[in-house]
mmCIF file of C-alpha atoms in Angstrom:
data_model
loop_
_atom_site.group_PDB
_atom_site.id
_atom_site.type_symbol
_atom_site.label_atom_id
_atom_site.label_comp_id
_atom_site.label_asym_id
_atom_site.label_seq_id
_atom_site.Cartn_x
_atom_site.Cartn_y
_atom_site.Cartn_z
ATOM 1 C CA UNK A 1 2.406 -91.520 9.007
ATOM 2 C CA UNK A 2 1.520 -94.714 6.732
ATOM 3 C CA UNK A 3 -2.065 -94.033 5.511
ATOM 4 C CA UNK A 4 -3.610 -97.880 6.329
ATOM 5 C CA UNK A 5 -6.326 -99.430 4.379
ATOM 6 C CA UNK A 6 -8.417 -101.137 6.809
ATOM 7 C CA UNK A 7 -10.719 -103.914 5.350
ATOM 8 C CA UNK A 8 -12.501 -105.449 8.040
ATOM 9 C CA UNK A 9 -13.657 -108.893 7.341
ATOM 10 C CA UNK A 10 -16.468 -110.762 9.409
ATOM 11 C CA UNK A 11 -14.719 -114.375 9.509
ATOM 12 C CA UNK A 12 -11.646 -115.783 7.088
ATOM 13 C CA UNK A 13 -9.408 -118.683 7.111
ATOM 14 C CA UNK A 14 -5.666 -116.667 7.300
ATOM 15 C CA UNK A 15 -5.364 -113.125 7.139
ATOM 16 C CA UNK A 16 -1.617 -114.002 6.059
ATOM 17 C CA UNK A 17 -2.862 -115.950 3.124
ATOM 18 C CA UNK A 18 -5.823 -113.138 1.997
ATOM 19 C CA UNK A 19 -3.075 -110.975 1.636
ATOM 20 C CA UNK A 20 -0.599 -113.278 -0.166
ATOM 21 C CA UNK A 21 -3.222 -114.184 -2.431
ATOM 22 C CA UNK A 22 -3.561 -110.324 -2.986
ATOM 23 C CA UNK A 23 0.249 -109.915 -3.398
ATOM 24 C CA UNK A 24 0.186 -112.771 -5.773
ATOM 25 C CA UNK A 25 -2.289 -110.976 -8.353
ATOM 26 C CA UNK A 26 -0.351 -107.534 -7.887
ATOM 27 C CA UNK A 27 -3.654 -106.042 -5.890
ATOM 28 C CA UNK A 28 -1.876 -105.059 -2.555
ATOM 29 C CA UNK A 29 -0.743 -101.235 -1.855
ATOM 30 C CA UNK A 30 1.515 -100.328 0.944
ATOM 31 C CA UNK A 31 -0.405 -99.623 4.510
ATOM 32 C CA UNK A 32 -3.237 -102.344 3.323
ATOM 33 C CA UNK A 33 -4.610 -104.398 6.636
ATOM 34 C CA UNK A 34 -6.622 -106.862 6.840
ATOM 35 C CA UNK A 35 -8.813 -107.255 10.175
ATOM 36 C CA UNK A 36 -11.078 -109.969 11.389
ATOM 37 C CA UNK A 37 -12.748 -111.303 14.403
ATOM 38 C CA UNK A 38 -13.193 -114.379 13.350
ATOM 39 C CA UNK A 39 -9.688 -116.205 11.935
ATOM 40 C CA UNK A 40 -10.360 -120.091 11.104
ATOM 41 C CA UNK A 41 -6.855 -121.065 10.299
ATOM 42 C CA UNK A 42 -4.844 -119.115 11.655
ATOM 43 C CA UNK A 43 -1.216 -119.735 11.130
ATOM 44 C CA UNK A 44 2.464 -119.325 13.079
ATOM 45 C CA UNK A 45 5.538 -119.845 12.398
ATOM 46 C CA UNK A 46 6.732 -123.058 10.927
ATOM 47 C CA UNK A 47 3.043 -124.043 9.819
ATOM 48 C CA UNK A 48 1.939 -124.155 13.421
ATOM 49 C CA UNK A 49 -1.419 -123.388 13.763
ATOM 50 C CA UNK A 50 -2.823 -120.044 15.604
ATOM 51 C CA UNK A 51 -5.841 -120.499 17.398
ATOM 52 C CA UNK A 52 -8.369 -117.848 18.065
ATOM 53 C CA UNK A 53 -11.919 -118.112 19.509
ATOM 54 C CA UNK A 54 -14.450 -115.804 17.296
ATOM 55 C CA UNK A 55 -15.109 -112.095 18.511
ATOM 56 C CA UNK A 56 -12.271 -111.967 21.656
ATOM 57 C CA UNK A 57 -9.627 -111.600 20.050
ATOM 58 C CA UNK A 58 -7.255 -109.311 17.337
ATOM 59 C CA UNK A 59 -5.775 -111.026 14.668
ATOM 60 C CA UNK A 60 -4.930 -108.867 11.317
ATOM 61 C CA UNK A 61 -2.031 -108.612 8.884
ATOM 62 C CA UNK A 62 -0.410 -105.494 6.898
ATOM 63 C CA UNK A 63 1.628 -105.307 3.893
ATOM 64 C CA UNK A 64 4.341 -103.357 3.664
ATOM 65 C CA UNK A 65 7.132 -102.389 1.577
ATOM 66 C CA UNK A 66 10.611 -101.544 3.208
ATOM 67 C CA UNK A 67 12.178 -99.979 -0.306
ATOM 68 C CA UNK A 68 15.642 -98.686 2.144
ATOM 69 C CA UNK A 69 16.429 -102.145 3.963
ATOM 70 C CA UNK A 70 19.253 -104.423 3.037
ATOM 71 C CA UNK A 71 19.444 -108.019 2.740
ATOM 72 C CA UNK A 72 21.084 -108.054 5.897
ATOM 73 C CA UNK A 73 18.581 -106.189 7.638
ATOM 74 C CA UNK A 74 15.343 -107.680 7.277
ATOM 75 C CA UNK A 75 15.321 -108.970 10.646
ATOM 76 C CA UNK A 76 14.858 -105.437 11.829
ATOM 77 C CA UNK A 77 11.445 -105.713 10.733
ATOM 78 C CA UNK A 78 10.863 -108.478 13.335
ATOM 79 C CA UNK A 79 12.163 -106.592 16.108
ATOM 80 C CA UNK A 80 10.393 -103.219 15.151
ATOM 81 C CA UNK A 81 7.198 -105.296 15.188
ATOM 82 C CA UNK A 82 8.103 -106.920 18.527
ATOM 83 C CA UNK A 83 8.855 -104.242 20.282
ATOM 84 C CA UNK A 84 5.395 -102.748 18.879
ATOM 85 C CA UNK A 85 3.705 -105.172 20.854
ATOM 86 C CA UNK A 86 5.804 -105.137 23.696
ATOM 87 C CA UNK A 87 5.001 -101.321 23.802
ATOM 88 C CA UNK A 88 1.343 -101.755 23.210
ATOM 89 C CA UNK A 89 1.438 -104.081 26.139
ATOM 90 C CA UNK A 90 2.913 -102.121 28.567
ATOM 91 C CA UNK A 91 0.430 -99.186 28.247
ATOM 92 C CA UNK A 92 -2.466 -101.483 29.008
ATOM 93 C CA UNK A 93 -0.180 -102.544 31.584
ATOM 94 C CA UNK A 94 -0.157 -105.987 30.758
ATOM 95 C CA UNK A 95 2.520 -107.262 33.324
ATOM 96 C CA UNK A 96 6.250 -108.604 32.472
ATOM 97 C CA UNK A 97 5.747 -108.458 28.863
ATOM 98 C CA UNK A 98 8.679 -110.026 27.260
ATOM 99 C CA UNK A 99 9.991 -111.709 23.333
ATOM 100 C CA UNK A 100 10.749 -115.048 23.249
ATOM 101 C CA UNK A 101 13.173 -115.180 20.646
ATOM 102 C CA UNK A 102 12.213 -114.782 17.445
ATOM 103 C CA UNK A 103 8.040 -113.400 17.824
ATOM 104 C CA UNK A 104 5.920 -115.139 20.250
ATOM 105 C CA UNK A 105 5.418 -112.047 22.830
ATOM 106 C CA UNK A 106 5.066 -113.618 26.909
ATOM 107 C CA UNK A 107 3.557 -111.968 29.833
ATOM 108 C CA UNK A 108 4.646 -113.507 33.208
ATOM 109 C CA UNK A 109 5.773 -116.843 31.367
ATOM 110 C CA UNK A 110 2.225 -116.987 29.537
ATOM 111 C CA UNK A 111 2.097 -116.733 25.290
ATOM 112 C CA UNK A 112 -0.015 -113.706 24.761
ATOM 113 C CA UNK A 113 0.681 -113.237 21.359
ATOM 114 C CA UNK A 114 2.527 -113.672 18.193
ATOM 115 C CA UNK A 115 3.823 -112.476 15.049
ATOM 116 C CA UNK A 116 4.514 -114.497 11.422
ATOM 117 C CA UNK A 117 6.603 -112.456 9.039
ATOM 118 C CA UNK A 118 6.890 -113.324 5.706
ATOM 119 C CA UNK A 119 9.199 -111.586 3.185
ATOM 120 C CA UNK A 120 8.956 -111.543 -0.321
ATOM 121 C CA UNK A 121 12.162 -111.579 -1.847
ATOM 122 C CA UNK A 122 12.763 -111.539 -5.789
ATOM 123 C CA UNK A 123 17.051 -110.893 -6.756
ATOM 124 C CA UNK A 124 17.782 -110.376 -3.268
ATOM 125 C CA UNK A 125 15.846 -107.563 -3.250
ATOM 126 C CA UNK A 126 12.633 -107.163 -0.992
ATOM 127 C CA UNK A 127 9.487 -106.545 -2.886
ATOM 128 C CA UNK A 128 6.901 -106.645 0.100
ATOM 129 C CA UNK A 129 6.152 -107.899 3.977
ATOM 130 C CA UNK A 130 3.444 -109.424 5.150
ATOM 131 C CA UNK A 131 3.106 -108.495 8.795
ATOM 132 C CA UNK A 132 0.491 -111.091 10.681
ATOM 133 C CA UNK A 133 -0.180 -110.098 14.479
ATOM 134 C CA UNK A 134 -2.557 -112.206 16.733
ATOM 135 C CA UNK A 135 -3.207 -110.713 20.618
ATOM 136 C CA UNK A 136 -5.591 -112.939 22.799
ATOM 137 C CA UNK A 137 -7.230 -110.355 24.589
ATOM 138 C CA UNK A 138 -10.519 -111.493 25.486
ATOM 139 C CA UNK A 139 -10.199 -115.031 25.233
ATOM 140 C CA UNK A 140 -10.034 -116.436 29.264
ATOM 141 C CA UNK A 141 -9.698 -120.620 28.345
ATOM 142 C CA UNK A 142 -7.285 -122.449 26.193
ATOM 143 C CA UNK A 143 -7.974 -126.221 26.381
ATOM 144 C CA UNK A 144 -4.667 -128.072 25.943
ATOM 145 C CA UNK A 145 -2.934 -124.848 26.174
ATOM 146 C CA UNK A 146 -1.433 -124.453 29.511
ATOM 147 C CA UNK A 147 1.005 -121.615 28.313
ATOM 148 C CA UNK A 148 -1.405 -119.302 26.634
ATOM 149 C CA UNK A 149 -2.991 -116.568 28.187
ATOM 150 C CA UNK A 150 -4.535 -113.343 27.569
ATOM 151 C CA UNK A 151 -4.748 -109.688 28.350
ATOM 152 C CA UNK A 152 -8.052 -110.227 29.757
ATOM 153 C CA UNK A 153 -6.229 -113.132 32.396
ATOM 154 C CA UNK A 154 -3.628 -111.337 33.123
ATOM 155 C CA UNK A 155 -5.133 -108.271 34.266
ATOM 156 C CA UNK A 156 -8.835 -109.724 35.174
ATOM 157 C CA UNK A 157 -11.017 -107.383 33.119
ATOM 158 C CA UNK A 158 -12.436 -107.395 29.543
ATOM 159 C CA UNK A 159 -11.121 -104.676 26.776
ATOM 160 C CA UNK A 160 -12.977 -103.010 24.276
ATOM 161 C CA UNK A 161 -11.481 -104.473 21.028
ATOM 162 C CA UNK A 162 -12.029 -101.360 18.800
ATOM 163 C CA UNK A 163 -9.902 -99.495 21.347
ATOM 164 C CA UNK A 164 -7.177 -102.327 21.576
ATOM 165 C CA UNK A 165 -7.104 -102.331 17.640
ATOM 166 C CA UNK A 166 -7.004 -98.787 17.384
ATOM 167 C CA UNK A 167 -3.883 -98.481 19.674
ATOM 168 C CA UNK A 168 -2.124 -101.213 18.193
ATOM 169 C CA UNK A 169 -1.821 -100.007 14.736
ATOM 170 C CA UNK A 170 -1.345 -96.893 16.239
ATOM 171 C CA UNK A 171 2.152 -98.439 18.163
ATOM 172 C CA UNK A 172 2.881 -100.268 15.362
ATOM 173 C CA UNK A 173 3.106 -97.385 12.481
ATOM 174 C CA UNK A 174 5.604 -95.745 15.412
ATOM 175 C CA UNK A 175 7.753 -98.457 14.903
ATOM 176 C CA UNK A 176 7.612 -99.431 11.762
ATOM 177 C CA UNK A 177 8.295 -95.497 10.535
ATOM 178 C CA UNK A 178 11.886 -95.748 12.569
ATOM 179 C CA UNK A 179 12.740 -98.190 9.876
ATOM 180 C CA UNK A 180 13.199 -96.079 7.737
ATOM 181 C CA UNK A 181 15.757 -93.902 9.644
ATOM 182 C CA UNK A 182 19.439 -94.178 9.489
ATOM 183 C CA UNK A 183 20.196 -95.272 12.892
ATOM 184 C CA UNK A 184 17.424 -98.163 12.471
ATOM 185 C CA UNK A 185 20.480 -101.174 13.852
ATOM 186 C CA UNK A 186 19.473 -99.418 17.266
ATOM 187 C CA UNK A 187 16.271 -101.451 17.139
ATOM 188 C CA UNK A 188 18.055 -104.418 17.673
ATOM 189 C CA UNK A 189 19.751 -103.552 20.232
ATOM 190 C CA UNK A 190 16.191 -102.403 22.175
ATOM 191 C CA UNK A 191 15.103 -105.981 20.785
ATOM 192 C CA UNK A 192 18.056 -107.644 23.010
ATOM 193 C CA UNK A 193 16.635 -106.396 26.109
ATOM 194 C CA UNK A 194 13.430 -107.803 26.152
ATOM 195 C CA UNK A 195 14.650 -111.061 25.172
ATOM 196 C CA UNK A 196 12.762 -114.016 27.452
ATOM 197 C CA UNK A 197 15.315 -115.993 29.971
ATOM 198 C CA UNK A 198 18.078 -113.876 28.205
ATOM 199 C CA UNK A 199 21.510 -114.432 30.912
ATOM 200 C CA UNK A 200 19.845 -117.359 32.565
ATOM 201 C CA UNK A 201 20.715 -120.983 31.712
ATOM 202 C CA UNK A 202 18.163 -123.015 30.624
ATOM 203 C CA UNK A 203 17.144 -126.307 28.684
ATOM 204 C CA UNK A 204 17.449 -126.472 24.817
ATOM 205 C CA UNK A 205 16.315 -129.332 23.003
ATOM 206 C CA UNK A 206 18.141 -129.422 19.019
ATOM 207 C CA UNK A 207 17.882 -132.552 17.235
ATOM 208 C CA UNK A 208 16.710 -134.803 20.114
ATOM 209 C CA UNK A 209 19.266 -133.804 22.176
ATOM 210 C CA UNK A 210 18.652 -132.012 25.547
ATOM 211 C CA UNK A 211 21.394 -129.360 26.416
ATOM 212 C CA UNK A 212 22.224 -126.602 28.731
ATOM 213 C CA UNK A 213 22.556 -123.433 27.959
ATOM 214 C CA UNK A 214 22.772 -119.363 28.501
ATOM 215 C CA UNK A 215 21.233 -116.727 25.524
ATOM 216 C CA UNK A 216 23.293 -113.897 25.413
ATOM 217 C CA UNK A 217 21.914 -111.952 22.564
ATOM 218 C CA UNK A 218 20.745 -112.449 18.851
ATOM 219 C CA UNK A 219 22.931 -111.315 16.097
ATOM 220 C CA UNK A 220 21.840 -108.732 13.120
ATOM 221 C CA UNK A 221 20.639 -112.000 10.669
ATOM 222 C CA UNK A 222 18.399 -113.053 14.001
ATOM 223 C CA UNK A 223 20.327 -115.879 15.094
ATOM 224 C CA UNK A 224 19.796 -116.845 18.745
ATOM 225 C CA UNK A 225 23.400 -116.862 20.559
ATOM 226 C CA UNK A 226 23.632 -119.230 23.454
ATOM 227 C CA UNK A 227 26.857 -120.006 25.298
ATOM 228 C CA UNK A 228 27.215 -123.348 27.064
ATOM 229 C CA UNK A 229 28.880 -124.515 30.002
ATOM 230 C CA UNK A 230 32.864 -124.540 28.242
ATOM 231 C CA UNK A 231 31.838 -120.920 27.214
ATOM 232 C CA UNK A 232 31.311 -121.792 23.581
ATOM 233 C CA UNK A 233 29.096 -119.652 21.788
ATOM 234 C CA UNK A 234 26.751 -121.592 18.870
ATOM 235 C CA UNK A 235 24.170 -119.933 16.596
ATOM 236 C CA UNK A 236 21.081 -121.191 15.916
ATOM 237 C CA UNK A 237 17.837 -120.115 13.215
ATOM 238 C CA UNK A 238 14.516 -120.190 13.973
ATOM 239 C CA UNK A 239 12.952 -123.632 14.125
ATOM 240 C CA UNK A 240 16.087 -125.354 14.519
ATOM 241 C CA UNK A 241 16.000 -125.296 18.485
ATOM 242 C CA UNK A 242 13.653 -125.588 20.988
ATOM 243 C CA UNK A 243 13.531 -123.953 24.418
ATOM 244 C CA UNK A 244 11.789 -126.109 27.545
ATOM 245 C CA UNK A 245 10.559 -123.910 29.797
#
């Protein structure tokens, strides 16, 4: 089991960016965490910002260092932390807890949470992770939000945060440790199935234009797959499509 360094931290801008900063100066050791209540600029993927009202929610990142994966298998990390969540959902019985592609994690069509990833690669070879989760759990308004949510929402109660903590970095070591087995492309494959509107067609909006289209799976670099009406399957990387929903 990875032997976390917790360092809790009453309020900070990006728990992303304390860490980088830390990676930056050669002070960060495999299993370190950073946790806060309080995250002021919070950050998601392609510089979108993450927002978090103080003391109801979990946001925290780890660093990590995959020494066994390939170039063409950093992805994995993604969907072992994913499926984490999805996981960590489900026992708190959060309902119809599903991925949309690549890390924002949905419950009943609502964002609940989300994940920002970023790699540190030096010769093609990866030289650490920074994992950053945020979960709304206690959080019950979102002005200007209309898709967020929270735990709390969706199953009208409030959670002890400590516990929620607790049994997410508990669900996440789980699935970050299978990583490091030999049969680790299997994690994809459990990533596919949880996969929001995956098999149904929907809108997609790339470069202005509006289309139609049907996912039908994400290949091993994380490409979304969708298949339009003549059948024809494109690929497509994060940020360069948009799903309306």
């Amino acid at each position: 089991m990875t032997k976390f360094n917790i360092i809790k931290l009453d309020a900070i801008g990006s728990t992303n960016d304390y860490l980088k900063n830390k990676f930056h100066i050669s002070d960060c050791n495999d299993g370190d965490v950073i946790w806060t209540l309080n995250q002021t600029e919070g950050r998601g993927q392609r510089s979108n910002n993450w927002f978090s009202d103080p003391q109801k929610n979990i946001t925290f990142s780890v660093f990590k260092r995959f020494l066994v994966l390939k170039s063409d298998q950093f992805f994995l990390i993604n969907c072992s932390v994913t499926l984490a969540i999805v996981k960590f959902l489900e026992h708190f019985n959060i309902p119809d807890v599903k991925i949309k592609w690549p890390n924002d994690i949905l419950s009943a069509n609502k964002k609940i949470g989300g994940v920002l990833i970023e790699n540190f690669i030096k010769g093609g070879s990866l030289k650490g992770t920074i994992i950053g989760i945020g979960i709304n759990v206690n959080q019950t308004s979102f002005i200007n939000l209309p898709s967020a949510s929270s735990m709390s929402l969706q199953c009208d109660k409030e959670f002890d945060l400590n516990l929620v903590f607790d049994k997410l970095l508990c669900t996440l070591n789980f699935f970050l440790k299978k990583l490091n087995n030999p049969n680790r492309n299997h994690l994809l494959n459990s990533f596919q199935k949880f996969i929001f509107k995956k098999g149904e067609w929907c809108q997609f909006k790339k470069n202005s234009i509006v289309f139609y289209g049907k996912i039908i799976g994400v290949n091993s670099n994380g490409k979304l797959l969708i298949q339009n009406k003549s059948c024809e399957v494109t690929q497509h990387s994060n940020g360069s499509i948009e799903m309306i929903y």
